Short mmCIF file of C-alpha atoms in Angstrom, two decimals:
data_model
loop_
_atom_site.label_atom_id
_atom_site.label_comp_id
_atom_site.label_asym_id
_atom_site.label_seq_id
_atom_site.Cartn_x
_atom_site.Cartn_y
_atom_site.Cartn_z
CA MET A 1 -29.33 5.52 -36.09
CA SER A 2 -26.47 3.04 -36.06
CA GLY A 3 -27.82 1.05 -39.00
CA VAL A 4 -26.54 -2.51 -39.42
CA VAL A 5 -23.33 -3.40 -37.58
CA ALA A 6 -21.49 -6.41 -39.00
CA VAL A 7 -19.06 -8.28 -36.75
CA ILE A 8 -16.60 -10.16 -38.95
CA ASP A 9 -16.68 -13.84 -37.95
CA TYR A 10 -13.67 -15.90 -38.95
CA GLY A 11 -14.44 -18.71 -36.53
CA MET A 12 -11.98 -17.84 -33.76
CA GLY A 13 -13.64 -17.60 -30.40
CA ASN A 14 -16.75 -16.10 -28.98
CA LEU A 15 -18.20 -13.03 -30.66
CA HIS A 16 -21.39 -12.93 -28.60
CA SER A 17 -19.84 -10.52 -26.09
CA VAL A 18 -19.09 -7.95 -28.78
CA ALA A 19 -22.51 -8.42 -30.34
CA SER A 20 -24.41 -8.15 -27.04
CA ALA A 21 -22.43 -5.07 -25.98
CA LEU A 22 -23.28 -3.41 -29.32
CA ARG A 23 -26.94 -4.25 -28.79
CA GLN A 24 -26.77 -2.96 -25.23
CA VAL A 25 -25.69 0.49 -26.46
CA GLY A 26 -28.43 0.65 -29.05
CA ALA A 27 -27.26 -0.93 -32.29
CA ASP A 28 -30.26 -1.24 -34.61
CA GLU A 29 -29.11 -4.61 -35.91
CA VAL A 30 -25.99 -6.69 -35.31
CA VAL A 31 -24.96 -9.47 -37.68
CA VAL A 32 -22.08 -11.86 -37.02
CA THR A 33 -20.91 -13.02 -40.42
CA HIS A 34 -18.21 -13.52 -43.02
CA ASP A 35 -20.67 -13.26 -45.87
CA ALA A 36 -19.41 -10.72 -48.42
CA ASP A 37 -22.85 -9.36 -49.34
CA ARG A 38 -23.92 -8.83 -45.75
CA LEU A 39 -20.65 -7.08 -44.96
CA ALA A 40 -20.96 -4.89 -48.04
CA ARG A 41 -24.47 -3.88 -47.00
CA ALA A 42 -23.52 -3.19 -43.36
CA ASP A 43 -23.26 0.41 -42.24
CA ARG A 44 -20.45 -0.32 -39.76
CA VAL A 45 -17.93 -3.13 -39.37
CA VAL A 46 -16.27 -4.60 -36.28
CA PHE A 47 -13.11 -6.70 -36.72
CA PRO A 48 -12.57 -8.65 -33.47
CA GLY A 49 -10.04 -11.28 -32.54
CA VAL A 50 -8.91 -13.48 -29.68
CA GLY A 51 -6.36 -16.24 -29.27
CA ALA A 52 -3.21 -17.04 -31.18
CA ILE A 53 -2.56 -14.73 -34.11
CA GLY A 54 -1.13 -17.49 -36.33
CA ASP A 55 -4.43 -19.39 -36.24
CA CYS A 56 -6.37 -16.13 -36.67
CA MET A 57 -4.38 -15.15 -39.78
CA THR A 58 -4.88 -18.61 -41.30
CA GLU A 59 -8.64 -18.38 -40.88
CA ILE A 60 -8.83 -14.70 -41.91
CA ARG A 61 -7.14 -15.59 -45.21
CA ARG A 62 -8.98 -18.89 -45.71
CA LEU A 63 -12.37 -17.20 -45.33
CA ARG A 64 -11.17 -14.17 -47.38
CA CYS A 65 -11.95 -11.88 -44.46
CA ASP A 66 -8.84 -9.84 -45.35
CA ARG A 67 -10.49 -8.91 -48.64
CA LEU A 68 -13.79 -8.12 -46.88
CA LEU A 69 -12.02 -5.95 -44.34
CA LEU A 70 -10.16 -4.03 -47.06
CA ASP A 71 -13.43 -3.49 -48.92
CA ALA A 72 -14.93 -1.96 -45.78
CA LEU A 73 -11.88 0.22 -45.15
CA HIS A 74 -12.01 1.45 -48.75
CA THR A 75 -15.69 2.35 -48.46
CA ARG A 76 -15.70 6.07 -47.85
CA HIS A 77 -16.61 7.00 -44.26
CA LYS A 78 -17.76 3.47 -43.36
CA PRO A 79 -16.73 3.20 -39.69
CA VAL A 80 -14.52 0.19 -38.86
CA LEU A 81 -13.54 -0.82 -35.31
CA ALA A 82 -10.77 -3.40 -34.77
CA ILE A 83 -10.40 -5.02 -31.33
CA CYS A 84 -7.41 -6.79 -29.69
CA VAL A 85 -6.05 -9.43 -32.11
CA GLY A 86 -8.13 -7.59 -34.73
CA LEU A 87 -5.78 -4.62 -34.21
CA GLN A 88 -2.69 -6.85 -34.21
CA ALA A 89 -3.79 -8.49 -37.48
CA LEU A 90 -3.77 -5.07 -39.17
CA MET A 91 -0.03 -4.64 -38.58
CA SER A 92 2.81 -5.79 -40.86
CA HIS A 93 4.15 -8.64 -38.77
CA SER A 94 3.84 -10.33 -35.37
CA GLN A 95 6.58 -11.95 -33.31
CA GLU A 96 4.08 -14.51 -31.99
CA SER A 97 4.65 -18.23 -32.70
CA GLY A 98 8.07 -17.67 -34.25
CA GLY A 99 6.87 -14.91 -36.57
CA VAL A 100 3.58 -14.40 -38.41
CA PRO A 101 3.07 -12.13 -41.44
CA CYS A 102 -0.05 -10.00 -40.88
CA LEU A 103 -2.22 -7.84 -43.15
CA ASP A 104 0.20 -4.87 -43.38
CA ILE A 105 -2.68 -2.40 -43.47
CA LEU A 106 -0.94 -0.35 -40.77
CA PRO A 107 2.87 -0.53 -40.97
CA GLY A 108 4.43 -1.79 -37.74
CA GLU A 109 5.37 -4.73 -35.59
CA VAL A 110 3.55 -6.78 -32.94
CA ARG A 111 6.09 -7.50 -30.18
CA HIS A 112 6.20 -9.72 -27.08
CA PHE A 113 6.35 -7.98 -23.71
CA GLY A 114 9.36 -10.12 -22.85
CA THR A 115 10.06 -12.25 -19.81
CA ALA A 116 11.87 -9.68 -17.66
CA LEU A 117 9.35 -6.85 -17.79
CA ARG A 118 9.68 -4.26 -15.00
CA ASP A 119 8.04 -0.96 -14.18
CA ALA A 120 9.87 2.32 -13.53
CA ALA A 121 10.24 1.40 -9.85
CA GLY A 122 11.89 -1.92 -10.75
CA ARG A 123 8.91 -4.07 -9.80
CA ARG A 124 8.40 -7.20 -11.87
CA LEU A 125 5.39 -7.06 -14.19
CA LYS A 126 3.38 -10.16 -15.05
CA VAL A 127 2.70 -11.28 -18.63
CA PRO A 128 -0.03 -11.50 -19.98
CA HIS A 129 -0.83 -7.86 -19.32
CA MET A 130 -4.18 -8.73 -17.77
CA GLY A 131 -6.59 -6.30 -16.21
CA TRP A 132 -7.58 -2.65 -16.12
CA ASN A 133 -5.00 -0.11 -17.21
CA GLU A 134 -5.10 3.60 -17.90
CA VAL A 135 -5.26 4.73 -21.51
CA ARG A 136 -3.64 8.06 -22.30
CA GLN A 137 -5.58 9.75 -25.08
CA GLU A 138 -2.87 10.97 -27.44
CA ARG A 139 -5.26 13.09 -29.43
CA ALA A 140 -8.93 14.00 -29.67
CA HIS A 141 -11.11 11.57 -31.58
CA PRO A 142 -14.90 11.10 -31.86
CA LEU A 143 -14.53 7.66 -30.19
CA TRP A 144 -13.10 9.25 -27.03
CA ARG A 145 -16.14 11.50 -26.59
CA GLY A 146 -17.41 11.46 -23.01
CA ILE A 147 -14.46 9.35 -21.81
CA PRO A 148 -12.00 11.17 -19.54
CA ASP A 149 -8.29 10.92 -20.32
CA MET A 150 -6.53 8.11 -18.36
CA THR A 151 -9.73 6.09 -18.02
CA ARG A 152 -9.08 2.39 -17.35
CA PHE A 153 -9.97 -0.23 -19.96
CA TYR A 154 -9.68 -4.03 -19.75
CA PHE A 155 -6.65 -5.59 -21.43
CA VAL A 156 -5.56 -9.17 -21.83
CA HIS A 157 -2.59 -9.76 -24.14
CA SER A 158 1.05 -10.85 -24.19
CA TYR A 159 1.96 -9.05 -27.43
CA TYR A 160 1.68 -5.33 -28.10
CA VAL A 161 1.50 -3.11 -31.15
CA ASP A 162 4.25 -0.71 -32.19
CA ALA A 163 3.11 1.28 -35.24
CA ILE A 164 5.68 3.00 -37.44
CA GLU A 165 3.47 5.97 -38.33
CA ARG A 166 3.29 7.72 -34.97
CA GLU A 167 0.67 10.17 -36.23
CA LEU A 168 -1.80 7.24 -36.12
CA LEU A 169 -1.46 7.02 -32.35
CA ALA A 170 -4.78 7.79 -30.61
CA GLY A 171 -4.10 6.15 -27.24
CA SER A 172 -1.16 4.71 -25.35
CA VAL A 173 -0.51 2.66 -22.23
CA ARG A 174 2.58 2.18 -20.12
CA TYR A 175 3.25 -1.37 -18.97
CA GLY A 176 7.00 -1.72 -18.70
CA VAL A 177 7.07 -0.20 -22.18
CA ASP A 178 4.85 2.45 -23.77
CA PHE A 179 2.68 0.65 -26.28
CA ASP A 180 -0.03 1.60 -28.75
CA ALA A 181 -3.46 1.04 -27.20
CA ALA A 182 -5.43 2.78 -29.95
CA LEU A 183 -4.60 3.67 -33.55
CA ALA A 184 -6.80 5.75 -35.84
CA ARG A 185 -6.68 6.42 -39.56
CA GLY A 186 -9.61 7.82 -41.51
CA ASN A 187 -12.62 5.53 -41.01
CA LEU A 188 -10.61 3.02 -38.93
CA PHE A 189 -10.29 2.97 -35.14
CA ALA A 190 -8.35 0.06 -33.66
CA VAL A 191 -7.89 -0.77 -29.98
CA GLN A 192 -5.80 -3.28 -28.04
CA PHE A 193 -8.21 -3.33 -25.08
CA HIS A 194 -11.65 -4.94 -25.00
CA PRO A 195 -14.36 -2.26 -25.02
CA GLU A 196 -17.01 -5.01 -24.76
CA LYS A 197 -15.45 -6.02 -21.40
CA SER A 198 -14.62 -2.54 -20.14
CA HIS A 199 -17.85 -1.77 -18.32
CA THR A 200 -19.17 1.79 -18.65
CA ALA A 201 -16.09 3.25 -20.39
CA GLY A 202 -16.09 0.46 -22.94
CA LEU A 203 -19.81 0.78 -23.57
CA GLN A 204 -19.36 4.54 -24.05
CA LEU A 205 -16.67 3.89 -26.68
CA LEU A 206 -19.00 1.46 -28.48
CA ARG A 207 -21.83 3.99 -28.28
CA ASN A 208 -19.47 6.57 -29.82
CA PHE A 209 -18.65 4.07 -32.57
CA LEU A 210 -22.35 3.67 -33.38
CA GLU A 211 -22.69 7.44 -33.66
CA TRP A 212 -19.45 8.00 -35.58
CA ASN A 213 -19.67 9.23 -39.16
CA GLY A 214 -16.31 7.71 -40.09
CA ARG A 215 -14.52 11.04 -40.26
CA CYS A 216 -11.98 12.41 -37.82
CA MET B 1 11.72 -11.78 -3.86
CA SER B 2 10.40 -8.68 -5.56
CA PRO B 3 10.27 -5.50 -3.48
CA PRO B 4 6.92 -4.73 -1.83
CA PRO B 5 4.60 -2.38 -3.71
CA SER B 6 4.95 1.20 -2.62
CA ALA B 7 2.08 3.61 -2.34
CA CYS B 8 3.98 6.45 -3.95
CA ALA B 9 5.52 4.63 -6.90
CA THR B 10 4.06 6.06 -10.08
CA ASN B 11 4.85 5.27 -13.66
CA ARG B 12 4.52 8.75 -15.07
CA GLY B 13 2.60 11.85 -14.15
CA ASN B 14 -0.70 10.81 -12.66
CA SER B 15 -0.50 7.28 -14.04
CA MET B 16 -0.70 4.48 -11.50
CA GLY B 17 -0.50 1.56 -13.92
CA LEU B 18 -2.35 -1.72 -13.95
CA ALA B 19 -5.02 -1.97 -11.27
CA LYS B 20 -5.24 -4.88 -8.83
CA ARG B 21 -8.51 -6.69 -9.44
CA ILE B 22 -11.38 -7.56 -7.11
CA ILE B 23 -13.29 -10.63 -8.24
CA PRO B 24 -16.54 -11.74 -6.60
CA CYS B 25 -17.11 -15.48 -6.98
CA LEU B 26 -20.46 -17.19 -7.46
CA ASP B 27 -20.75 -20.86 -6.49
CA VAL B 28 -23.53 -22.25 -8.62
CA GLU B 29 -25.33 -25.58 -8.35
CA ASN B 30 -28.01 -26.59 -10.82
CA GLY B 31 -28.27 -23.01 -11.99
CA ARG B 32 -28.70 -21.54 -8.51
CA VAL B 33 -26.19 -19.61 -6.41
CA VAL B 34 -25.43 -21.57 -3.26
CA LYS B 35 -23.74 -20.43 -0.03
CA GLY B 36 -26.47 -17.78 -0.08
CA VAL B 37 -26.52 -14.20 -1.10
CA ASN B 38 -28.00 -11.45 0.99
CA PHE B 39 -28.47 -8.23 -0.89
CA VAL B 40 -31.21 -6.15 0.62
CA ASP B 41 -32.78 -5.10 -2.65
CA ILE B 42 -32.40 -8.19 -4.76
CA ARG B 43 -35.49 -10.02 -5.96
CA ASP B 44 -34.13 -13.53 -6.28
CA ALA B 45 -31.10 -14.27 -4.12
CA GLY B 46 -30.39 -17.48 -5.96
CA ASP B 47 -30.36 -16.13 -9.49
CA PRO B 48 -26.77 -15.99 -10.75
CA VAL B 49 -27.69 -13.60 -13.55
CA GLU B 50 -29.20 -11.03 -11.21
CA ILE B 51 -26.28 -11.36 -8.78
CA ALA B 52 -23.69 -11.06 -11.55
CA MET B 53 -25.46 -7.93 -12.81
CA ARG B 54 -25.35 -6.48 -9.32
CA TYR B 55 -21.58 -7.00 -9.03
CA ASN B 56 -21.15 -5.55 -12.51
CA GLU B 57 -23.01 -2.41 -11.40
CA GLN B 58 -20.94 -2.23 -8.19
CA GLY B 59 -17.73 -2.00 -10.19
CA ALA B 60 -16.33 -5.52 -9.77
CA ASP B 61 -13.34 -5.99 -12.08
CA GLU B 62 -14.30 -9.51 -13.15
CA ILE B 63 -16.72 -12.23 -12.10
CA THR B 64 -15.90 -15.87 -11.49
CA PHE B 65 -18.64 -18.44 -11.87
CA LEU B 66 -17.87 -21.77 -10.25
CA ASP B 67 -20.17 -24.61 -11.25
CA ILE B 68 -20.35 -27.11 -8.40
CA THR B 69 -23.16 -29.19 -9.89
CA ALA B 70 -22.31 -32.77 -9.00
CA SER B 71 -23.93 -34.46 -11.98
CA HIS B 72 -22.70 -33.42 -15.33
CA GLU B 73 -25.91 -34.24 -17.14
CA ASP B 74 -27.04 -30.83 -15.99
CA ARG B 75 -24.40 -28.92 -17.90
CA ASP B 76 -26.99 -27.44 -20.23
CA THR B 77 -28.32 -25.40 -17.32
CA THR B 78 -24.83 -24.02 -16.71
CA VAL B 79 -24.31 -23.16 -20.35
CA HIS B 80 -27.64 -21.36 -20.46
CA THR B 81 -26.79 -19.40 -17.30
CA VAL B 82 -23.39 -18.40 -18.68
CA GLU B 83 -25.09 -17.21 -21.88
CA GLN B 84 -27.48 -15.05 -19.90
CA ILE B 85 -24.74 -13.56 -17.73
CA ALA B 86 -22.60 -12.78 -20.79
CA GLU B 87 -25.53 -11.01 -22.36
CA HIS B 88 -25.95 -8.64 -19.43
CA VAL B 89 -22.53 -8.22 -17.88
CA PHE B 90 -19.79 -6.23 -19.61
CA ILE B 91 -16.78 -7.20 -17.54
CA PRO B 92 -14.72 -10.40 -17.92
CA LEU B 93 -16.34 -13.65 -16.87
CA THR B 94 -14.42 -16.77 -15.82
CA VAL B 95 -16.23 -20.11 -15.68
CA GLY B 96 -14.88 -23.08 -13.74
CA GLY B 97 -16.01 -26.45 -12.42
CA GLY B 98 -16.22 -29.67 -14.36
CA ILE B 99 -14.14 -28.51 -17.32
CA ARG B 100 -12.56 -31.72 -18.63
CA SER B 101 -11.79 -31.35 -22.31
CA VAL B 102 -11.09 -28.98 -25.17
CA ALA B 103 -14.74 -29.48 -26.17
CA ASP B 104 -15.91 -28.34 -22.70
CA ILE B 105 -13.73 -25.25 -23.00
CA ARG B 106 -15.10 -24.47 -26.44
CA THR B 107 -18.67 -24.82 -25.16
CA MET B 108 -18.09 -22.35 -22.32
CA LEU B 109 -16.23 -19.82 -24.50
CA ASN B 110 -19.00 -20.01 -27.08
CA ALA B 111 -21.55 -19.48 -24.33
CA GLY B 112 -19.83 -16.20 -23.49
CA ALA B 113 -17.13 -17.01 -20.93
CA ASP B 114 -13.94 -15.01 -21.42
CA LYS B 115 -11.81 -17.48 -19.50
CA VAL B 116 -12.22 -21.02 -18.25
CA SER B 117 -10.73 -22.38 -15.07
CA ILE B 118 -9.30 -25.91 -15.16
CA ASN B 119 -8.61 -27.76 -11.93
CA THR B 120 -8.80 -31.55 -11.58
CA ALA B 121 -8.57 -32.17 -15.33
CA ALA B 122 -5.16 -30.45 -15.41
CA ILE B 123 -3.91 -32.85 -12.72
CA ARG B 124 -5.26 -35.88 -14.56
CA GLU B 125 -4.02 -34.67 -17.93
CA PRO B 126 -1.55 -31.74 -17.89
CA GLU B 127 -1.35 -31.79 -21.69
CA LEU B 128 -4.94 -30.49 -21.73
CA VAL B 129 -3.56 -27.13 -20.58
CA ARG B 130 -1.06 -27.04 -23.44
CA ARG B 131 -3.65 -28.02 -26.06
CA ALA B 132 -6.19 -25.55 -24.73
CA ALA B 133 -3.66 -22.70 -24.66
CA GLN B 134 -2.58 -23.48 -28.21
CA ARG B 135 -6.14 -23.68 -29.45
CA PHE B 136 -7.74 -20.77 -27.61
CA GLY B 137 -4.78 -18.71 -26.39
CA SER B 138 -3.22 -18.54 -22.94
CA GLN B 139 -5.29 -15.47 -22.10
CA CYS B 140 -8.40 -17.59 -21.53
CA ILE B 141 -6.86 -20.54 -19.69
CA VAL B 142 -6.85 -20.25 -15.89
CA VAL B 143 -5.47 -23.13 -13.85
CA ALA B 144 -7.09 -23.45 -10.42
CA ILE B 145 -4.86 -24.83 -7.66
CA ASP B 146 -6.30 -26.03 -4.35
CA ALA B 147 -3.36 -26.05 -1.96
CA LYS B 148 -3.02 -27.34 1.59
CA ARG B 149 -0.07 -27.01 3.94
CA VAL B 150 1.73 -30.30 4.62
CA ALA B 151 4.72 -31.15 6.80
CA ASP B 152 7.75 -28.88 6.39
CA VAL B 153 10.74 -30.25 4.53
CA ASP B 154 14.01 -29.33 6.29
CA GLY B 155 12.19 -26.50 8.06
CA VAL B 156 10.87 -25.10 4.79
CA PRO B 157 7.07 -24.85 4.47
CA ARG B 158 5.48 -27.02 1.81
CA TRP B 159 2.03 -27.00 0.23
CA GLU B 160 0.49 -29.83 -1.74
CA ILE B 161 -2.35 -29.94 -4.20
CA PHE B 162 -5.53 -31.55 -2.90
CA THR B 163 -8.59 -32.51 -4.91
CA HIS B 164 -12.20 -33.36 -4.02
CA GLY B 165 -12.72 -30.26 -1.91
CA GLY B 166 -9.45 -30.67 -0.05
CA ARG B 167 -10.01 -34.28 0.98
CA ARG B 168 -7.74 -36.12 -1.43
CA PRO B 169 -3.99 -35.51 -1.50
CA THR B 170 -2.12 -35.77 -4.78
CA GLY B 171 1.45 -35.55 -3.52
CA ILE B 172 2.08 -32.74 -6.01
CA ASP B 173 4.00 -29.72 -4.74
CA ALA B 174 1.80 -26.66 -5.29
CA VAL B 175 4.59 -24.22 -6.18
CA ALA B 176 6.26 -26.61 -8.64
CA TRP B 177 2.84 -27.32 -10.15
CA ALA B 178 2.14 -23.62 -10.71
CA VAL B 179 5.47 -23.31 -12.55
CA THR B 180 4.65 -26.36 -14.70
CA MET B 181 1.20 -25.00 -15.55
CA ALA B 182 2.67 -21.64 -16.58
CA GLU B 183 5.18 -23.44 -18.80
CA LEU B 184 2.38 -25.42 -20.43
CA GLY B 185 0.61 -22.20 -21.34
CA ALA B 186 -1.73 -21.25 -18.49
CA GLY B 187 -2.43 -17.51 -18.58
CA GLU B 188 -3.32 -17.13 -14.93
CA ILE B 189 -3.35 -19.10 -11.65
CA LEU B 190 -6.36 -19.15 -9.31
CA LEU B 191 -4.86 -20.18 -5.99
CA THR B 192 -7.19 -21.35 -3.21
CA SER B 193 -5.93 -22.28 0.22
CA MET B 194 -7.95 -25.26 1.42
CA ASP B 195 -6.73 -24.55 4.96
CA ARG B 196 -8.34 -21.13 4.87
CA ASP B 197 -11.35 -21.53 2.57
CA GLY B 198 -14.48 -20.66 4.54
CA THR B 199 -12.57 -19.70 7.71
CA LYS B 200 -12.60 -15.91 7.31
CA ASN B 201 -9.09 -15.89 8.79
CA GLY B 202 -7.45 -14.35 5.73
CA PHE B 203 -5.48 -15.72 2.80
CA GLU B 204 -2.68 -18.25 3.33
CA LEU B 205 -0.02 -15.64 2.56
CA GLY B 206 2.91 -18.07 2.58
CA VAL B 207 1.76 -20.13 -0.38
CA THR B 208 0.43 -17.02 -2.13
CA ARG B 209 3.83 -15.32 -1.93
CA ALA B 210 5.69 -18.52 -2.88
CA ILE B 211 3.62 -18.94 -6.05
CA THR B 212 3.48 -15.28 -7.09
CA ASP B 213 7.28 -15.18 -6.82
CA ALA B 214 7.70 -18.42 -8.76
CA VAL B 215 5.62 -17.61 -11.87
CA ASP B 216 5.53 -14.72 -14.34
CA ILE B 217 1.77 -15.01 -14.98
CA PRO B 218 -0.87 -13.27 -12.84
CA VAL B 219 -2.07 -14.98 -9.65
CA ILE B 220 -5.53 -14.63 -8.07
CA ALA B 221 -5.57 -15.23 -4.32
CA SER B 222 -8.62 -17.04 -2.94
CA GLY B 223 -9.85 -18.66 0.25
CA GLY B 224 -10.34 -17.17 3.69
CA VAL B 225 -11.31 -13.53 3.19
CA GLY B 226 -13.20 -12.20 6.21
CA THR B 227 -12.18 -8.53 6.32
CA LEU B 228 -11.10 -5.81 3.92
CA GLN B 229 -7.65 -5.89 5.49
CA HIS B 230 -7.35 -9.49 4.24
CA LEU B 231 -7.81 -8.25 0.67
CA VAL B 232 -5.03 -5.70 1.21
CA GLU B 233 -2.69 -8.33 2.66
CA GLY B 234 -3.27 -10.68 -0.26
CA ILE B 235 -1.76 -8.03 -2.50
CA THR B 236 0.83 -6.30 -0.33
CA LEU B 237 2.11 -9.40 1.51
CA GLY B 238 0.98 -12.22 -0.77
CA GLY B 239 1.97 -10.40 -3.97
CA ALA B 240 -1.28 -11.40 -5.71
CA ASP B 241 -2.48 -9.59 -8.84
CA ALA B 242 -6.14 -10.09 -7.98
CA VAL B 243 -8.21 -11.12 -4.97
CA LEU B 244 -11.28 -13.32 -5.09
CA ALA B 245 -13.95 -13.44 -2.42
CA ALA B 246 -17.46 -14.77 -2.06
CA SER B 247 -19.19 -14.49 1.29
CA ILE B 248 -18.03 -11.00 2.36
CA PHE B 249 -19.73 -9.64 -0.74
CA HIS B 250 -22.67 -12.05 -0.91
CA PHE B 251 -23.91 -11.35 2.58
CA GLY B 252 -23.67 -7.62 2.12
CA GLU B 253 -20.98 -7.29 4.80
CA PHE B 254 -19.04 -5.17 2.34
CA THR B 255 -19.72 -3.83 -1.11
CA VAL B 256 -17.18 -3.88 -3.92
CA PRO B 257 -16.85 -0.04 -3.76
CA GLN B 258 -16.10 -0.25 -0.02
CA ALA B 259 -13.42 -2.86 -0.68
CA LYS B 260 -11.86 -0.74 -3.42
CA ALA B 261 -11.92 2.42 -1.30
CA TYR B 262 -10.19 0.56 1.53
CA MET B 263 -7.55 -0.86 -0.81
CA ALA B 264 -6.94 2.57 -2.36
CA GLU B 265 -6.48 4.06 1.14
CA HIS B 266 -3.78 1.46 1.67
CA GLY B 267 -1.88 2.48 -1.45
CA ILE B 268 -3.16 -0.22 -3.80
CA GLU B 269 -3.96 0.73 -7.37
CA VAL B 270 -7.60 -0.09 -8.05
CA ARG B 271 -10.15 0.87 -10.67
CA LEU B 272 -12.48 3.29 -8.90
#
């Protein structure tokens, strides 16, 4: 039983994809909301995000979603999944749009890939990092269950996360640099890729999230 | 010019890095797929939702939905179709055709599109690309370029942008335009050769290579695919990051897994 899954809605972009993917893998009920009571009552919380992080942070703070997110994270064993800009918003600071202070829940920086990105063979790499890349599982975690190491997930981003506490690293990707594709701490799992757009592997990760007891 | 991709180049250990994408394209008119689709076991060959689900199952990396409905009073049908596809398909979905404003973009993203493709409206009003990228992020703004070869300039090949299905010249240099669009905030270029579209003679590799070399954002090659070797050439010779095709998949000539297996045999990194 997944119980109620609340997707935090701070008005930035389409959240239907996340909600329909959660339903597809058997969520009992999915609510898309920024209502404090509904979030408090939810059994699981998803913190999504797309677009420019400056605008996202403005709306997150205006709608007090930062407070709601912290409440969820401080609820013992309540599973929380952050996706893409949702992950980036958890960090201390982003280089995007001339510098944006973020929530500082996970210490670290969100950096631009740069304009002269190259792979080990010297080939130029395009930015945004767009498409299916292999995620190296840096450690075992309930959300990786049934997903082979180096499985491809769908990414689309120009900025990447670099967490200070390396013991949080659950998954990494190489794209010119090695960056943090998944961070985990207690009841929080946060990913740079889009599980809701990552076909069977992404759906498996969401299924694992619905079955997770918030411990690792 | 960047060096050609090499089959044996690896990033680390068994890692092959970012996969090249295969993108089936659905041309949709009044909510029905046109140009025909011929899957042996499909119930309704004109239903874009059923066809999109089929490509999703086959392992397509993304799906592009091109609305070619002439009258724009019928946009509600398109929105409804996009909603249904997004509900059933868990890979990225790009929607193009008739996108003219920030409001149009918002409507399609809210309906479940992950990216929108802007073509004529970007030519009429380039600032739309900047506003859209600022509002929604570059990652969801694709600029579609329909290019046609024109007379060489001092022996150097030149391609211009054409509108209205390749009938109307604009005088705009296609390569320079791609650079401008990237500067304005486009996250990706969908490049269609109007000389090759529908011919099955392969991509126009000259313009594909010229544009992939000129911009730092990903480029999707489109127009002219008739064989699996054409897909390979779009990437190895054209330098494209993704290849888009319609009829070779629609008519069941090849499946997406066959295309990926062929590309992998030729040293291209694909998601298998």
